[in-house]
Coordinates of C-alpha atoms in Angstrom, one line a residue:
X1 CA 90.1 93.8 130.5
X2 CA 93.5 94.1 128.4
X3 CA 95.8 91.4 127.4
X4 CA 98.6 93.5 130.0
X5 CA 95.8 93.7 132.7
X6 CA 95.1 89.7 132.4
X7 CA 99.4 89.2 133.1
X8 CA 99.4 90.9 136.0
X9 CA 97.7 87.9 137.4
X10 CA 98.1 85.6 135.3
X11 CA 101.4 83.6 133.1
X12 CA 100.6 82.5 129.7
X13 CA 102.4 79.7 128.1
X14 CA 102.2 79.7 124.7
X15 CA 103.5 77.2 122.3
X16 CA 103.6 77.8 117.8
X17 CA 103.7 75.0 115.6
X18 CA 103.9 76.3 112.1
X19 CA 103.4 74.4 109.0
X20 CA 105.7 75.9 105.6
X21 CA 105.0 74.6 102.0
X22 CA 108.4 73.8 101.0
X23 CA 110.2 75.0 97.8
X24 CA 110.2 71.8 95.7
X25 CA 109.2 71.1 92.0
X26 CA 107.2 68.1 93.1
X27 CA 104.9 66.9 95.7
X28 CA 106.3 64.9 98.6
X29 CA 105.6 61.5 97.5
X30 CA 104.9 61.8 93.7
X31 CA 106.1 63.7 90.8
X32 CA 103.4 65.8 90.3
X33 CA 103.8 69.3 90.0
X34 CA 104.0 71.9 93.0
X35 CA 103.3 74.8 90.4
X36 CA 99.7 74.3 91.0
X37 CA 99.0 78.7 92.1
X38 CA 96.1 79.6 89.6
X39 CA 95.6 76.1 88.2
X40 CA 92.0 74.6 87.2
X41 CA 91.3 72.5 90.5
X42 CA 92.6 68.7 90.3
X43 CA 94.6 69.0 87.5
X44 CA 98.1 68.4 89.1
X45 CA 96.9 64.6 90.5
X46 CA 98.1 61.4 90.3
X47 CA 97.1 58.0 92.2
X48 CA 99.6 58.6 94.8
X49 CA 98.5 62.1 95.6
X50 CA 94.7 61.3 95.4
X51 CA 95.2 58.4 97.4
X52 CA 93.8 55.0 95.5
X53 CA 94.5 51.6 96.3
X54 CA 97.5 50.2 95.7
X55 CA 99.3 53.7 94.9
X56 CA 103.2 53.5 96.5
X57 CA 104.8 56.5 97.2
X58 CA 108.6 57.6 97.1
X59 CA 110.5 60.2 99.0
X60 CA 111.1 63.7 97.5
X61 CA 114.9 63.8 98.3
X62 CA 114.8 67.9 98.0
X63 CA 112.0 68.2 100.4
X64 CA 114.3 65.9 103.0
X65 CA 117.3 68.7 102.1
X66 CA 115.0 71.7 103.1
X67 CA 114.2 70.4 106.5
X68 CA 117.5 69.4 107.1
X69 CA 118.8 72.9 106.1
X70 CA 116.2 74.5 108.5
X71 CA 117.4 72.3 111.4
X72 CA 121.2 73.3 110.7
X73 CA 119.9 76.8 110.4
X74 CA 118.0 76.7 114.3
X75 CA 120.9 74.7 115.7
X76 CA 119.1 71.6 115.8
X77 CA 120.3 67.9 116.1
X78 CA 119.3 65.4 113.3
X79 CA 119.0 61.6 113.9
X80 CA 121.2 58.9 112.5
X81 CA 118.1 57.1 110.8
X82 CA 114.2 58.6 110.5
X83 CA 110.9 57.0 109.6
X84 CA 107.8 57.9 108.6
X85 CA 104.6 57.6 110.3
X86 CA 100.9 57.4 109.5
X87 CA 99.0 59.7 111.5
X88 CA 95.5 58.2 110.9
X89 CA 91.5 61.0 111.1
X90 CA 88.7 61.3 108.7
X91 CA 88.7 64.5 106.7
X92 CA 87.4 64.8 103.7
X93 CA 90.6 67.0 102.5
X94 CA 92.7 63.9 103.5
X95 CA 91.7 61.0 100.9
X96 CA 93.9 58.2 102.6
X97 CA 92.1 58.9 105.5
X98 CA 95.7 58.9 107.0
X99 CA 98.5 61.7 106.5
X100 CA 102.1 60.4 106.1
X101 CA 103.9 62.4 108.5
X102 CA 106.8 61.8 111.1
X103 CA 106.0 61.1 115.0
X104 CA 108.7 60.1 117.5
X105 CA 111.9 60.2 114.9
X106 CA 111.4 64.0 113.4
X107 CA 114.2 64.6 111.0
X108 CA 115.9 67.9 113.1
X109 CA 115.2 68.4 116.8
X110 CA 116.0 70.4 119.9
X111 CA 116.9 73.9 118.3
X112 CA 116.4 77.3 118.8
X113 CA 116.2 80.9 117.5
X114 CA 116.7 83.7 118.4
X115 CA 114.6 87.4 117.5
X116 CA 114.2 90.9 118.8
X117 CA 111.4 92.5 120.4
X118 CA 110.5 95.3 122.4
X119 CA 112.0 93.9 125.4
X120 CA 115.2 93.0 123.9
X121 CA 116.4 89.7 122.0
X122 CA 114.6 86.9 122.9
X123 CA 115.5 83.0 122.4
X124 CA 113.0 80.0 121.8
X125 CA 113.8 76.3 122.1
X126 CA 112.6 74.1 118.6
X127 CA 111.3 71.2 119.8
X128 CA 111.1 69.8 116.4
X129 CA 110.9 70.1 112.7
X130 CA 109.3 66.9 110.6
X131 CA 108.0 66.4 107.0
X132 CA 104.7 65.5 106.2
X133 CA 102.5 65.4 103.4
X134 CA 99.6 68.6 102.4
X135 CA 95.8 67.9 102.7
X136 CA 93.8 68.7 99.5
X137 CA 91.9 71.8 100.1
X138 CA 88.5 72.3 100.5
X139 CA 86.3 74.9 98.7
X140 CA 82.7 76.1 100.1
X141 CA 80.3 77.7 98.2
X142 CA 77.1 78.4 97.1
X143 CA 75.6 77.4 93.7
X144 CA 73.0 79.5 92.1
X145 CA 69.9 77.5 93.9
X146 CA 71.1 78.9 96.8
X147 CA 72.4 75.2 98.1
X148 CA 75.6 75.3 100.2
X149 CA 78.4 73.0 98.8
X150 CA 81.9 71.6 100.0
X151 CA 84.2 71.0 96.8
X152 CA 87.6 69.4 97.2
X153 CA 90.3 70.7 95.0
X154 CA 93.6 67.9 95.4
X155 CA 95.9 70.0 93.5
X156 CA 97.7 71.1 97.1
X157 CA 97.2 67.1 97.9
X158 CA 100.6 65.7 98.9
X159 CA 102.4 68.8 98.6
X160 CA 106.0 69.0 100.6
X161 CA 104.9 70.3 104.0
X162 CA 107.5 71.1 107.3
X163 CA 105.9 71.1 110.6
X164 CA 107.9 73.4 113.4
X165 CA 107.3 73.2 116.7
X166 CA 108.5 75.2 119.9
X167 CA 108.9 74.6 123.3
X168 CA 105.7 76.0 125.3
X169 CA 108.3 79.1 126.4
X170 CA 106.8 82.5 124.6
X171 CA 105.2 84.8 126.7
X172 CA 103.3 87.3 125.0
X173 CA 101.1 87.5 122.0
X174 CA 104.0 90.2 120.4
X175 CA 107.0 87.4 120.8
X176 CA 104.4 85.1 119.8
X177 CA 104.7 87.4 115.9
X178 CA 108.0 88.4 116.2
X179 CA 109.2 84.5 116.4
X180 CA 106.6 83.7 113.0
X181 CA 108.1 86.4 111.2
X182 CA 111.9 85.7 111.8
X183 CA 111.2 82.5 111.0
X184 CA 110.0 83.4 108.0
X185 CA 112.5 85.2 107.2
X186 CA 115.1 82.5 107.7
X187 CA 113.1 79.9 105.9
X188 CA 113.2 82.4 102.9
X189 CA 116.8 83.2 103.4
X190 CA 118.4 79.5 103.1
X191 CA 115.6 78.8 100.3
X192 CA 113.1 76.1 101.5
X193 CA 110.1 77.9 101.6
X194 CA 109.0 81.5 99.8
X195 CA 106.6 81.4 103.1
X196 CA 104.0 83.9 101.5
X197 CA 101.1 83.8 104.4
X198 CA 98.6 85.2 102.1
X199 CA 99.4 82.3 99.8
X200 CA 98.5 79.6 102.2
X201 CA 102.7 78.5 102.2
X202 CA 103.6 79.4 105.6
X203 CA 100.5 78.7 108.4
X204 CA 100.8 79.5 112.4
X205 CA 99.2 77.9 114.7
X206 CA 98.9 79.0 118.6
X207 CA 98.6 76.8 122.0
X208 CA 97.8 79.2 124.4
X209 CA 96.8 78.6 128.8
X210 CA 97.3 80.4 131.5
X211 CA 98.4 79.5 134.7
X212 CA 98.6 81.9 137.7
X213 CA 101.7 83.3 138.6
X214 CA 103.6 81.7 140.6
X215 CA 102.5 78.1 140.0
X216 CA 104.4 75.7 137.3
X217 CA 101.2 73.4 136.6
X218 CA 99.7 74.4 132.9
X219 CA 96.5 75.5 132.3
X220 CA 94.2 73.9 129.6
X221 CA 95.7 74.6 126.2
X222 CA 93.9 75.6 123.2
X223 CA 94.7 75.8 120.3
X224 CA 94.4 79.1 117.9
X225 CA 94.1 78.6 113.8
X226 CA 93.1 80.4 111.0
X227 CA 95.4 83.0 111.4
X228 CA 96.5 84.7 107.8
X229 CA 99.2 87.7 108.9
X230 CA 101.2 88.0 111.3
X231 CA 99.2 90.8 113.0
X232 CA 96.2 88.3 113.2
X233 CA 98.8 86.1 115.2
X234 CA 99.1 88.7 117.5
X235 CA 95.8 90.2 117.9
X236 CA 94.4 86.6 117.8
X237 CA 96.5 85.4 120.6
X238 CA 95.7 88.6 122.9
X239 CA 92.0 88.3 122.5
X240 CA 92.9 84.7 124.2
X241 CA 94.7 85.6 127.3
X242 CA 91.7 88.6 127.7
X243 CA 89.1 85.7 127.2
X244 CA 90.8 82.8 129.0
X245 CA 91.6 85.4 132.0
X246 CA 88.3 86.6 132.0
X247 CA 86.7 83.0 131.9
X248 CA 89.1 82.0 135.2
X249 CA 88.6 85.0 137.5
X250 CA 84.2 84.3 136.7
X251 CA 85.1 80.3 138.0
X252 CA 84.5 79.0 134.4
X253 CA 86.0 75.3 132.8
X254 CA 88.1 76.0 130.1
X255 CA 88.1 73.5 127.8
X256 CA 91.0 71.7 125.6
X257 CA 89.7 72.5 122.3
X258 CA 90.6 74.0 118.7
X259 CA 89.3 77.9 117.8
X260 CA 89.4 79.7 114.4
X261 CA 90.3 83.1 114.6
X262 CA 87.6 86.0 112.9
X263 CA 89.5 88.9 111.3
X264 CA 85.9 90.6 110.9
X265 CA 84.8 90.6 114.2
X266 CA 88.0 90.5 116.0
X267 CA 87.6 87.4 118.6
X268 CA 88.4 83.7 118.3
X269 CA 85.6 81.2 118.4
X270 CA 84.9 77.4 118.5
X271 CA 85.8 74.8 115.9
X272 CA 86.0 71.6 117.6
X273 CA 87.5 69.5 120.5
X274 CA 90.6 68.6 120.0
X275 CA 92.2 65.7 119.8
X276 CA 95.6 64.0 121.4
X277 CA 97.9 62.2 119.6
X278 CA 96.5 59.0 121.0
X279 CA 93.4 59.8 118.9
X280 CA 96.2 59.6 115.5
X281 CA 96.7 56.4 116.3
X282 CA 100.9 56.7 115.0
X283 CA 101.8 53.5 113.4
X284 CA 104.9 53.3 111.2
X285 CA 104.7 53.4 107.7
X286 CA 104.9 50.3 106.1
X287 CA 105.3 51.3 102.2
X288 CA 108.6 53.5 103.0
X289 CA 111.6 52.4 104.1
X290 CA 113.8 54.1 107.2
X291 CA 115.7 57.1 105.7
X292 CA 119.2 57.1 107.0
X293 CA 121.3 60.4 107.1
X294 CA 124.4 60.2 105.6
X295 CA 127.1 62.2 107.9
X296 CA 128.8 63.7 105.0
X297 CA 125.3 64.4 103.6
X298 CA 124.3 66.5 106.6
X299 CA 128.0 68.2 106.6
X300 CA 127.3 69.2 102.5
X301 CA 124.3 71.1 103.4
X302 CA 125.0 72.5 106.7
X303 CA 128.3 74.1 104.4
X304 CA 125.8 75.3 101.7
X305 CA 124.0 77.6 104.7
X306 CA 123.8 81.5 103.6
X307 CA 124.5 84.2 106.2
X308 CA 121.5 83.4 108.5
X309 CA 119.4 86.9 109.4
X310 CA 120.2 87.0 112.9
X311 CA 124.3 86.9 111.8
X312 CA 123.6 89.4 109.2
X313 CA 122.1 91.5 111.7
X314 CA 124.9 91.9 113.9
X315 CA 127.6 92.3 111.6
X316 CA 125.6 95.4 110.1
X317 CA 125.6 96.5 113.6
X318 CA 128.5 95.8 114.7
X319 CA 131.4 95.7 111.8
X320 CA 129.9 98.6 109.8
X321 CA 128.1 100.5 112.1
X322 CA 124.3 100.8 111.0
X323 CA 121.7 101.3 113.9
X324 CA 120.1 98.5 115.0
X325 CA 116.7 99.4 113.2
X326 CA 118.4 100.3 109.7
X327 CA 120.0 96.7 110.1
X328 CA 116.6 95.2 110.9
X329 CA 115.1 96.8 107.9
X330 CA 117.7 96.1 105.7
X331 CA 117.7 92.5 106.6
X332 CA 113.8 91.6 106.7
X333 CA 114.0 92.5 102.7
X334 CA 115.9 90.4 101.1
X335 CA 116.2 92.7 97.7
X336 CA 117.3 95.8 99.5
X337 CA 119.8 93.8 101.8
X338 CA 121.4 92.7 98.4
X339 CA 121.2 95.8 96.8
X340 CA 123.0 97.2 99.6
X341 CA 125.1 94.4 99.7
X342 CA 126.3 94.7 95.9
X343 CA 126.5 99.1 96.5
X344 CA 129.2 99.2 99.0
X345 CA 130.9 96.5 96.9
X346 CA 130.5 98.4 93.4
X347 CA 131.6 101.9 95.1
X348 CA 134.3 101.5 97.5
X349 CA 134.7 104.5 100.7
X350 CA 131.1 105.2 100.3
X351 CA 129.7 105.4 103.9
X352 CA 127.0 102.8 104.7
X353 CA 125.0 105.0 106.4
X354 CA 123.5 106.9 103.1
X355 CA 123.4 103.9 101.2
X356 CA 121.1 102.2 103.9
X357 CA 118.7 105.2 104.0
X358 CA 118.7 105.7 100.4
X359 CA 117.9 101.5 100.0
X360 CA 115.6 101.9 102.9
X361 CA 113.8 105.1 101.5
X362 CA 113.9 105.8 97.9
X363 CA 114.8 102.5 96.6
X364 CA 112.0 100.8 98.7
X365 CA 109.6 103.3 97.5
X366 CA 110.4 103.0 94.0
X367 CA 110.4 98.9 94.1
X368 CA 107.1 99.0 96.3
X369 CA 104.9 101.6 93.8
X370 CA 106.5 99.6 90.7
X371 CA 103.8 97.0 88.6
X372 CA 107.1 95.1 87.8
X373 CA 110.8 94.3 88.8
X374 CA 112.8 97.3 89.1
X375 CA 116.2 96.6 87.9
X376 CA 118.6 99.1 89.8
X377 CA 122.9 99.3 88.7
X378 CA 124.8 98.9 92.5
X379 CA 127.3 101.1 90.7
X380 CA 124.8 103.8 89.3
X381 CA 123.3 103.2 93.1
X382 CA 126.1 104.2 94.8
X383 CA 127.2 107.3 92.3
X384 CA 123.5 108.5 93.1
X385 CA 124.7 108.3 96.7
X386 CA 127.7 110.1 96.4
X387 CA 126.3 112.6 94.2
X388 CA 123.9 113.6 96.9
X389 CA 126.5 113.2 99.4
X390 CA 129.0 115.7 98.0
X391 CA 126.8 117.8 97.0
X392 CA 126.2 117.8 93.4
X393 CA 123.5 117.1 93.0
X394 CA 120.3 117.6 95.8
X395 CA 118.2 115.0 96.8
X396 CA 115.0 115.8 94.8
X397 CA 117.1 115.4 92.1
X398 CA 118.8 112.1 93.0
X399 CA 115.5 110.9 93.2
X400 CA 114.8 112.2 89.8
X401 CA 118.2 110.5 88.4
X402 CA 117.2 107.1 90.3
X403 CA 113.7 107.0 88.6
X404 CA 115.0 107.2 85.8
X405 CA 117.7 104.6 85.9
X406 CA 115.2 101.7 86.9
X407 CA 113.2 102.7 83.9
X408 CA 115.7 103.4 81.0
X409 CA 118.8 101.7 82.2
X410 CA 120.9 104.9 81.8
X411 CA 123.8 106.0 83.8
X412 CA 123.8 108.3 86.6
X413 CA 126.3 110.3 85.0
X414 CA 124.8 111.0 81.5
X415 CA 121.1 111.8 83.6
X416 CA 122.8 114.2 85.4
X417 CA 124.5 115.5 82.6
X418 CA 121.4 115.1 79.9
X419 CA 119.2 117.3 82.8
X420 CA 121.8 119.7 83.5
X421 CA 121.5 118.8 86.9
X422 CA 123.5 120.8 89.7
X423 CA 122.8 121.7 93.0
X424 CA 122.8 125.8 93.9
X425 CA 125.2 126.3 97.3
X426 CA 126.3 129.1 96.5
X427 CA 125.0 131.2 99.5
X428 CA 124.4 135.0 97.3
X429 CA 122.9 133.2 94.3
X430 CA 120.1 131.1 97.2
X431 CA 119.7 134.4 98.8
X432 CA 119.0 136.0 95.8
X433 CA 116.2 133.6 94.8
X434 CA 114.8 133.8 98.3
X435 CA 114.8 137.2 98.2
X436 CA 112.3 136.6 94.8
X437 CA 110.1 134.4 96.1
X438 CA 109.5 136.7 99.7
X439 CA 109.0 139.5 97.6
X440 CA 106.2 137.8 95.0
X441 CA 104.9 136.3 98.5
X442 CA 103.2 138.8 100.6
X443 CA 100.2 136.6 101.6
X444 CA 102.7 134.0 102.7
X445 CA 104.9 136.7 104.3
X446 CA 101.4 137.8 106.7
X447 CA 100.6 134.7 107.8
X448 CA 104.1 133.8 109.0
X449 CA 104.5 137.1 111.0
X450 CA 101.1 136.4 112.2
X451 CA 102.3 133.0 114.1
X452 CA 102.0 130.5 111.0
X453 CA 105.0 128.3 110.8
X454 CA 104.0 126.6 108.1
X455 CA 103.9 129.5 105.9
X456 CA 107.9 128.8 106.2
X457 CA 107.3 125.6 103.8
X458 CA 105.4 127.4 101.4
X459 CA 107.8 129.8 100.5
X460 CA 110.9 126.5 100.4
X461 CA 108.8 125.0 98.0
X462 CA 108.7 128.2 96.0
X463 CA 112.3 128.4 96.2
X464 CA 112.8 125.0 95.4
X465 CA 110.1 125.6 92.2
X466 CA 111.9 128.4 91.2
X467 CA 115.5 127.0 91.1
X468 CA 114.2 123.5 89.4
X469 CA 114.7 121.5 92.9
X470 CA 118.6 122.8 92.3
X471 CA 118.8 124.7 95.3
X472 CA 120.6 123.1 98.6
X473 CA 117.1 122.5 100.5
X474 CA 118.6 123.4 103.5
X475 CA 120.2 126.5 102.8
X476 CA 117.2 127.4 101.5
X477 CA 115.3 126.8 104.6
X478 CA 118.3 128.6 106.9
X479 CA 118.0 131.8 104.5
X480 CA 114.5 132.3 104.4
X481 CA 113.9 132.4 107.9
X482 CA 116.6 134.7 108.4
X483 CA 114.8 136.9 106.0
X484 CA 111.9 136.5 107.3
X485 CA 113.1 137.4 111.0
X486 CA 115.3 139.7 110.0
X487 CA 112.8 142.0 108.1
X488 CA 110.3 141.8 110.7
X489 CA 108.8 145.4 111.4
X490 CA 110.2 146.4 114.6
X491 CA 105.9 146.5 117.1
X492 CA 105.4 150.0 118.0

């Protein structure tokens, strides 16, 4: 059975709750350090963070800022006055035996946001976002004995943590990835989290039932974890709905419980029952105050708000004209949105168009095979653009000219010049090389008359050889198939 096979008889309700490591030089409740990435384990500890007696803790006022940021950025109402909470289990990650977190007074609630799939934009309601405090994290291995070990490392102890939430309202296992990754993107853009998935900062969790069509009761929820990119959210929660569906149509209980999802072999599989929030046992927290929100506090930040993605989308689309996928691309990497950015502000009357393929394409392509930062001039950019544009220059050797910026710092202008750089148009001197190349080709001649196209690429290239990558590429290609055609032997 497939994931679209299981809808057709059956709704699923899916609700995320994500958890993002927020961008703070502290921990939540203490100062130590948040810089802990690579450290020896339990070396960024204090009493607070490892939990002793008698340890008090004191709010990270950043950490409040970033939640509050997110819950201007999703539209989302914030409370006159929050509290903290003490949301009480055993774990041996959790060395209070409680996590400070935030129940029934959540610092932003009630937003939404708003993404595109491949059914058009879609909009989810936010039922909350709270702060809380990290668990330590738990290591197993196996010493040389062969004895299986649990080692806690509290370095991540304590660490600034934001819980979202949504309304149970996504569909589909692909809004389910599309929602985690445009909120990633926002929670990068306004700076509270860098959200890295593969770095443990930015976690998604799934509640997935399914309920016949047709009905409004909800199934029994379960809840999906242990999902490290966001195309393991997606296959994770399809391999759900397949398994749920399949374990309703055979008359099978489902039960409310948490499941881990395997990469390896593809399928989700049992962790534990899970709890309620009765079995938290919320209590307020009696060593911190009520935090009240200052209106002109909330106004200060909600002011301080970049361009959100979603705006940044549409005014790509619709005030300079980019497609709707060059806007998307542009937009979901934050260096090539501000290289573009800083290009059409550098050059003025370049057309956006090139300069989004070229930041799409070559720039991407250059950043993404680089060891290190690649340091790129929006001026030298955009005269790389407009070379290529008018003409002066072909695109193998704007390419060329671009390399070599990022690495030496050079201008566009003295590459060009240094290289000798110029692009052939001139329709008798391309002839004329094609004309060389066809006649020291004669193998490659054969095979095209014999009904190989691609002997029509060979010979480019060898025009393109010849003239140093100088020669207008698709002149080139126009004039040797005219050649090629036109010197055909007439079939007797």
């Amino acid at each position: 059975m497939t994931t679209s096979t299981a809808l057709e008889r059956y709704e699923a309700v899916i609700g995320i709750e994500v958890h993002s490591q927020l961008r703070t030089a502290s921990k939540m409740f203490c100062g130590c350090s948040t810089d802990y990435d690579g450290a020896a384990p339990n070396t960024h500890v204090c009493p607070v963070c490892l939990g002793l007696p008698g340890a008090l803790p004191t709010i990270n006022k950043r950490a409040v800022e970033h939640v509050l940021a997110t819950g201007a950025a999703i539209e989302a109402t914030a409370p006159a006055a929050t509290r903290w909470d003490r949301k009480n289990y055993f774990y041996p990650d959790l060395p209070k035996g409680y996590q400070i977190s935030q129940y029934d007074l959540p610092l932003a609630s009630l937003g939404k946001l708003t993404f595109d799939t491949s059914d058009g934009p879609f909009t989810v309601a936010i039922t909350r976002a709270h702060l809380e405090e990290d668990t330590a994290k738990l290591v197993h291995a196996t010493e040389a004995d062969g004895r299986k070990v649990s080692l806690v490392d509290f370095n991540r102890s304590g660490a600034p943590l934001m819980e979202i939430v949504t309304e149970p309202e996504i569909r589909t296992a692909e809004q389910a990835r599309r929602y985690a990754e445009e909120l990633q993107l926002l929670l990068r853009s306004i700076g509270a989290s860098d959200a890295d998935m593969e770095r443990g900062q930015l976690r998604v969790e799934a509640n997935v039932s399914l309920r016949p069509r047709g009905t409004e009761p909800f199934g029994t929820r379960v809840e999906v974890k242990n999902m490290n990119s966001f195309r393991a959210v997606e296959r994770a929660i399809a391999f759900e709905i397949e398994r749920q569906a399949a374990a309703l149509d055979a008359g099978e209980p489902l039960l409310q419980e948490t499941r881990g999802w395997s990469e390896e072999r593809g399928e989700t599989y049992r962790m534990r029952v899970k709890e309620t929030s009765d079995d938290y046992r919320y209590f307020p927290e009696p060593d911190l105050p009520p935090l009240h929100l200052n209106a002109d506090w909330l106004a200060s930040i909600r002011a301080g708000l970049p361009e959100l993605p979603g705006a940044r989308r549409a005014r790509y689309r619709d005030a300079i004209g980019l497609s709707p996928y060059d806007a998307a691309v542009l937009v979901a990497d934050p260096d090539a949105s501000a290289l573009f950015e800083a290009t059409m502000a550098a050059v003025p009357g370049l057309e956006a168009k090139p300069v989004a393929n070229w930041v799409t394409g070559e720039y991407l392509r250059l950043r993404n095979a680089a060891s290190a930062p690649v340091a790129v001039a929006p001026a030298e950019f955009g005269a790389i653009v407009e070379a290529v544009g008018s003409g002066t220059i072909s695109r193998a050797q704007g390419r060329e000219v671009l390399e070599t910026h990022a690495t030496s710092g050079e201008t566009a202008a003295s590459i060009i010049a240094a290289r000798d750089f110029r692009q052939i148009s001139d329709s008798g001197s391309v002839a004329a090389a094609v004309d060389e190349v066809i006649a020291a080709n004669p193998a490659a001649v054969a095979d095209y008359r014999a009904g190989k196209a691609q002997a029509v690429g060979f010979l480019v290239g060898q025009v393109m050889k010849a003239t140093r990558g100088q020669a207008n590429a698709s002149l080139v290609q126009a004039a040797v198939r005219e050649r090629l055609d036109t010197d055909r032997p007439e079939e007797g």
